[in-house]
Short mmCIF file of C-alpha atoms in Angstrom, two decimals:
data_model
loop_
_atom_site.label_atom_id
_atom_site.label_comp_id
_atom_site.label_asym_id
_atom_site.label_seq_id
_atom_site.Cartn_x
_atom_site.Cartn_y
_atom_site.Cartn_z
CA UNK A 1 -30.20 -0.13 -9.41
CA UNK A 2 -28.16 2.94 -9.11
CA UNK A 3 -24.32 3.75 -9.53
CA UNK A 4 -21.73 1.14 -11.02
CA UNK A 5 -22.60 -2.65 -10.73
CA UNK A 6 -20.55 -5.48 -11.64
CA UNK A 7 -21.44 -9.09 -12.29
CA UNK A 8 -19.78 -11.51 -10.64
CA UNK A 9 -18.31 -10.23 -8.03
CA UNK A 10 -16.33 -13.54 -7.82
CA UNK A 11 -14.68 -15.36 -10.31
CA UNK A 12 -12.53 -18.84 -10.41
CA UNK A 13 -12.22 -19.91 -13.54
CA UNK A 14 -9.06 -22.06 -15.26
CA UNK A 15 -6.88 -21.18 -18.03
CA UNK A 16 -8.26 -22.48 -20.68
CA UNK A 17 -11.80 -21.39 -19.77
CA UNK A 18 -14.09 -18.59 -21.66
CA UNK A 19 -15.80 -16.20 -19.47
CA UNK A 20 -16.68 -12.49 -19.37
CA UNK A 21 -16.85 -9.55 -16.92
CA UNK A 22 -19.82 -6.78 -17.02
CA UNK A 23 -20.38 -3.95 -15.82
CA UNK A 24 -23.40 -1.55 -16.03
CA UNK A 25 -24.12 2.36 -15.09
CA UNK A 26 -27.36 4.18 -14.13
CA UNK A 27 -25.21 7.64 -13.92
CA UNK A 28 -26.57 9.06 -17.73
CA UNK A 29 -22.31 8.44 -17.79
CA UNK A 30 -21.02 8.44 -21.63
CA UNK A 31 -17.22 7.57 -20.56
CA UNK A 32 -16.35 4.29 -19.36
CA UNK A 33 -13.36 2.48 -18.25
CA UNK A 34 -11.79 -0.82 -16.69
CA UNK A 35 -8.98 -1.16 -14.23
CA UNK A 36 -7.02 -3.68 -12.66
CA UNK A 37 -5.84 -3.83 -8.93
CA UNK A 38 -3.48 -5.88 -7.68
CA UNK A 39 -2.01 -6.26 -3.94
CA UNK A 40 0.34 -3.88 -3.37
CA UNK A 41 0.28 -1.79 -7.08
CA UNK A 42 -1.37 1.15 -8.25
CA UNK A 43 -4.50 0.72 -9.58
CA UNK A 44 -3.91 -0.15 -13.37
CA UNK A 45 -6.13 1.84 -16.64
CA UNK A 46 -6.66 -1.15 -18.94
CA UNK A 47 -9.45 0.29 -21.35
CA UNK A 48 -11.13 3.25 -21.93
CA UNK A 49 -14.23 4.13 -23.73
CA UNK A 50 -16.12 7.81 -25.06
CA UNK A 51 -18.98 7.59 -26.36
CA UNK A 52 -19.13 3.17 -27.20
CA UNK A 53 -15.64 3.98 -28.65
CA UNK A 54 -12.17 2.61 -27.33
CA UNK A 55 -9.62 5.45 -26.68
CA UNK A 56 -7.36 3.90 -25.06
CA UNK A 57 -5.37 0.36 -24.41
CA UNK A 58 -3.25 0.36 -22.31
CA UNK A 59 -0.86 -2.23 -23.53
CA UNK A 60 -3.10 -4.58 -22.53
CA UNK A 61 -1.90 -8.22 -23.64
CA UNK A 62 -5.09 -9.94 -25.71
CA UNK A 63 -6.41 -12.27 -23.80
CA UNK A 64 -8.29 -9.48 -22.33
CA UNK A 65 -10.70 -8.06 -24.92
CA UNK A 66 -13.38 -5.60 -24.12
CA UNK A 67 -16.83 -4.80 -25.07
CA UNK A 68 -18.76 -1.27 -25.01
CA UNK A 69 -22.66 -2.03 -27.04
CA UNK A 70 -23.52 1.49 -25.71
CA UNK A 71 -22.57 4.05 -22.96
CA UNK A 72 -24.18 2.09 -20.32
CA UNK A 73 -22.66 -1.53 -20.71
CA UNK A 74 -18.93 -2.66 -20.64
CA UNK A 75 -17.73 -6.07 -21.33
CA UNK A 76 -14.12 -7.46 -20.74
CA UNK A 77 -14.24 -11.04 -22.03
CA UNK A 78 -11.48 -13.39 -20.44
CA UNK A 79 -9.81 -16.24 -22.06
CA UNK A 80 -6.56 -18.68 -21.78
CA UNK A 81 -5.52 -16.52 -18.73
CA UNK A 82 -2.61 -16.67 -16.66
CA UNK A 83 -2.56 -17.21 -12.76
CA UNK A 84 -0.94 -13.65 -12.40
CA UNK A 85 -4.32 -12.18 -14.09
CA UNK A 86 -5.68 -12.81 -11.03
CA UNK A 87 -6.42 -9.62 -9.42
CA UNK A 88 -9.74 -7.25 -8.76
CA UNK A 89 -11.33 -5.80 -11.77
CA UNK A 90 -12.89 -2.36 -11.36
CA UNK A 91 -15.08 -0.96 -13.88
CA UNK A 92 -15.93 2.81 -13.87
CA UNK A 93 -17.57 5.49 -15.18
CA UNK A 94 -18.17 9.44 -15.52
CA UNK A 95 -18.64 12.37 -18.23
CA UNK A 96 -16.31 12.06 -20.85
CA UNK A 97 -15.08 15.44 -20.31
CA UNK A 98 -14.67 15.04 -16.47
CA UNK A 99 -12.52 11.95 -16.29
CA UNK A 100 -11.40 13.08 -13.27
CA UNK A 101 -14.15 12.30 -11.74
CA UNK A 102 -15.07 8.50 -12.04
CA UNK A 103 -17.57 6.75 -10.34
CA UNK A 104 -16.44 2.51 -9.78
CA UNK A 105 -18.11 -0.45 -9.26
CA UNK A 106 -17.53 -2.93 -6.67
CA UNK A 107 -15.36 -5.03 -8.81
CA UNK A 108 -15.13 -8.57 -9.79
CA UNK A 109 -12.66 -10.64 -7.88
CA UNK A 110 -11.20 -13.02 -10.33
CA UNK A 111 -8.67 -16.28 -9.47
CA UNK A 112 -6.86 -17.87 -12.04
CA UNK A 113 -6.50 -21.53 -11.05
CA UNK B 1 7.45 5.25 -13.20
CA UNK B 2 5.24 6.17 -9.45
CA UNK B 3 3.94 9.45 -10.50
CA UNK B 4 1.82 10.02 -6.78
CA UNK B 5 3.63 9.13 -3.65
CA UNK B 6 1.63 8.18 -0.81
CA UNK B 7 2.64 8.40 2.53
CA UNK B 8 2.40 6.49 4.96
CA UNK B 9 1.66 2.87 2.82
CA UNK B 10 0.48 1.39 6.43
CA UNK B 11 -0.70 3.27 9.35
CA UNK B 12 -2.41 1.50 12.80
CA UNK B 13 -3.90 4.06 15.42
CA UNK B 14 -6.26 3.89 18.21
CA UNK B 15 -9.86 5.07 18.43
CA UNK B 16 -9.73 9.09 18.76
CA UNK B 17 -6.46 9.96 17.48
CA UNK B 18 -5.62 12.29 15.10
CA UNK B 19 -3.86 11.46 11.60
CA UNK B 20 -2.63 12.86 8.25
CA UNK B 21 -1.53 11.14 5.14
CA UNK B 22 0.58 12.40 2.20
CA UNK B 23 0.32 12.84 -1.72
CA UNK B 24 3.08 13.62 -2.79
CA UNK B 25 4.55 14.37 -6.95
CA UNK B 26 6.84 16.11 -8.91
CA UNK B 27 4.22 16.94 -11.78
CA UNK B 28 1.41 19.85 -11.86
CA UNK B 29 -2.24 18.03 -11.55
CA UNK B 30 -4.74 20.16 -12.98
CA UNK B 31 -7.19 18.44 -10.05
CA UNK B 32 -6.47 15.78 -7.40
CA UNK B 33 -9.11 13.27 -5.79
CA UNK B 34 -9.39 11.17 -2.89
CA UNK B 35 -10.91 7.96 -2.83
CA UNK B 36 -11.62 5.18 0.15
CA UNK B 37 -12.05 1.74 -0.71
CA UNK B 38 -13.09 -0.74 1.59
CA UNK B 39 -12.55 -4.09 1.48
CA UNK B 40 -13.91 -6.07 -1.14
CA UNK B 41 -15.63 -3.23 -2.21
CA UNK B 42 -14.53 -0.36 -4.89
CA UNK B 43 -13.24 3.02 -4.16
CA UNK B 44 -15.42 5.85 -3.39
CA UNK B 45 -15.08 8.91 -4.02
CA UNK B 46 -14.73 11.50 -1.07
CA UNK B 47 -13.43 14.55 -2.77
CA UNK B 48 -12.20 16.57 -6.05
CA UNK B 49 -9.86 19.39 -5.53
CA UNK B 50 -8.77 21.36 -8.58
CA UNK B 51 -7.63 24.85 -7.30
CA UNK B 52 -3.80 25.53 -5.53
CA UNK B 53 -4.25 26.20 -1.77
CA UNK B 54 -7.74 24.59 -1.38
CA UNK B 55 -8.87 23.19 1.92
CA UNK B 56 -12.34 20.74 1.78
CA UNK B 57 -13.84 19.68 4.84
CA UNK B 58 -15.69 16.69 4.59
CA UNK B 59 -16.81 15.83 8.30
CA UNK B 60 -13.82 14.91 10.46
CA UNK B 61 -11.74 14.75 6.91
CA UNK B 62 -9.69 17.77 5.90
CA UNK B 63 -8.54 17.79 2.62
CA UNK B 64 -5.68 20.37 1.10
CA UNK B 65 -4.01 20.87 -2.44
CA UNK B 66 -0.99 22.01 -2.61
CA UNK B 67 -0.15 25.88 -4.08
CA UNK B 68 1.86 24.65 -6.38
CA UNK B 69 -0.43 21.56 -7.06
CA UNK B 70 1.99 18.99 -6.89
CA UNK B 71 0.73 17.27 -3.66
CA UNK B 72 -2.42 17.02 -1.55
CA UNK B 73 -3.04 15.94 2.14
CA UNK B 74 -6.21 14.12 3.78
CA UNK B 75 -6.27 14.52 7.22
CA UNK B 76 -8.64 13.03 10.24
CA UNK B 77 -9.36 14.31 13.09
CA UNK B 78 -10.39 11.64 16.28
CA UNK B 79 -10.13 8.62 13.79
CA UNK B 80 -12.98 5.95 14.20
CA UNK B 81 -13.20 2.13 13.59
CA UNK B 82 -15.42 3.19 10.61
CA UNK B 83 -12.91 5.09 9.12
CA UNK B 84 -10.83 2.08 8.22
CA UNK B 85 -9.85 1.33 4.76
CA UNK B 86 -7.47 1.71 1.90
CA UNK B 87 -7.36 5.56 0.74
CA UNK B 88 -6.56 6.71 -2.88
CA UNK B 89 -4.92 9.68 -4.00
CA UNK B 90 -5.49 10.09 -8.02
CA UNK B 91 -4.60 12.71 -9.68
CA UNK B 92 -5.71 14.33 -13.63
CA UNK B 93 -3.44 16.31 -15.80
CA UNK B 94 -6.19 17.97 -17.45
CA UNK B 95 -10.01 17.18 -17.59
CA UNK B 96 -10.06 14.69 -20.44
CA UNK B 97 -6.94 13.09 -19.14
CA UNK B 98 -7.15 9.80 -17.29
CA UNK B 99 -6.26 9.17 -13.73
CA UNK B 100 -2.87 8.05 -12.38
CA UNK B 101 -3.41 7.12 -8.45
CA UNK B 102 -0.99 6.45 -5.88
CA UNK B 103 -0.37 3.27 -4.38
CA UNK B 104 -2.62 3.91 -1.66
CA UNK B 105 -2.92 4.15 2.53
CA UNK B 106 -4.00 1.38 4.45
CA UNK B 107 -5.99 2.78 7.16
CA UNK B 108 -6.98 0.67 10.32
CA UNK B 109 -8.70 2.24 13.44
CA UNK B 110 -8.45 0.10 16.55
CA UNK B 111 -11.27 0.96 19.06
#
């Protein structure tokens, strides 16, 4: 595997369902991140990790709660979401002192039934 | 708050013309990037620019930053089906800093 990858890529689940969103990178990347894009809206910064540590939420309401074991592997676990949480979720990644530079996944397409 | 403009939201062209869209912002970016995304798919990145006046060629894409860094341009020269997709402006305030990208460019190239 190389780049960003991003399990599923597809995602129905009900609101009072449990699931979770990963993402992994093979770029030797120690800053990751996840976003949200909706139609029509500027992709969204949700989360941001350095170094398996959170720097930044983004006022992000808590039913979204993520997950960084190490600098390879995020998490965003999902639960008792709302049908307008239904967007794609990109996950990214680059050095953490070249941010402006990231490096995305595919993205999980999740639909909130 | 949009901090990065992007002009035109839509555009629809034929097979061989020529196109340009627009980044526009009232803030200094310290670098700006350009991304394509495709659908169902995540953006890619196509170029960094970090220095006032800059032109990047990438291919048929031309890519210029502004003097006063503010705003950037991508532009194609004799577009092609393949080039279709949404393009990203982003830009960074400084290096640590996180990304705040434009609403995006929906690109599609009629042959």
């Amino acid at each position: 595997e190389t780049g960003v990858t991003q399990t599923p890529r597809h995602l129905v689940m009900g609101m009072t369902n449990k699931k979770s969103l990963k993402c992994e990178q093979h770029l030797g990347h120690n800053a990751m991140y996840w976003y949200k894009q909706s139609a029509k809206k500027p992709l969204e910064l949700m989360f941001v990790y350095n170094f398996k540590e959170q720097t930044e939420n983004n006022s992000v309401p808590s039913r979204f709660s993520p997950e960084c074991p190490n600098s390879s592997h995020l998490f965003l676990h999902l639960h008792t979401l709302q049908p307008e949480d239904s967007a794609l979720y990109l996950c990214a990644s680059s050095h953490a002192g070249a941010s402006y530079e990231q490096y995305f996944g595919p993205g999980t397409r999740l639909t909130v039934t | 708050t949009q901090l990065l403009e992007q002009s035109p939201q839509f555009l629809s062209i034929q097979e061989g013309e020529n196109l340009t869209v627009y980044c526009n912002s009232s803030s200094v970016f310290s670098s700006l990037q350009w991304y394509r995304q495709e659908p169902g798919e995540g953006p890619v990145l196509l170029v960094t620019v970090v220095t006032g006046g800059e032109v990047k060629k990438l291919k048929r894409l031309t890519f210029q930053f502004g003097d006063a860094r503010k705003d950037s341009s991508l532009h194609i020269t004799a577009a092609q089906p393949g080039d279709t997709g949404l393009y990203l402006c982003a830009g960074a305030r400084n290096q640590g800093g996180k990304l705040i990208f434009g609403q995006g460019t929906e690109l599609s190239v009629k042959p």
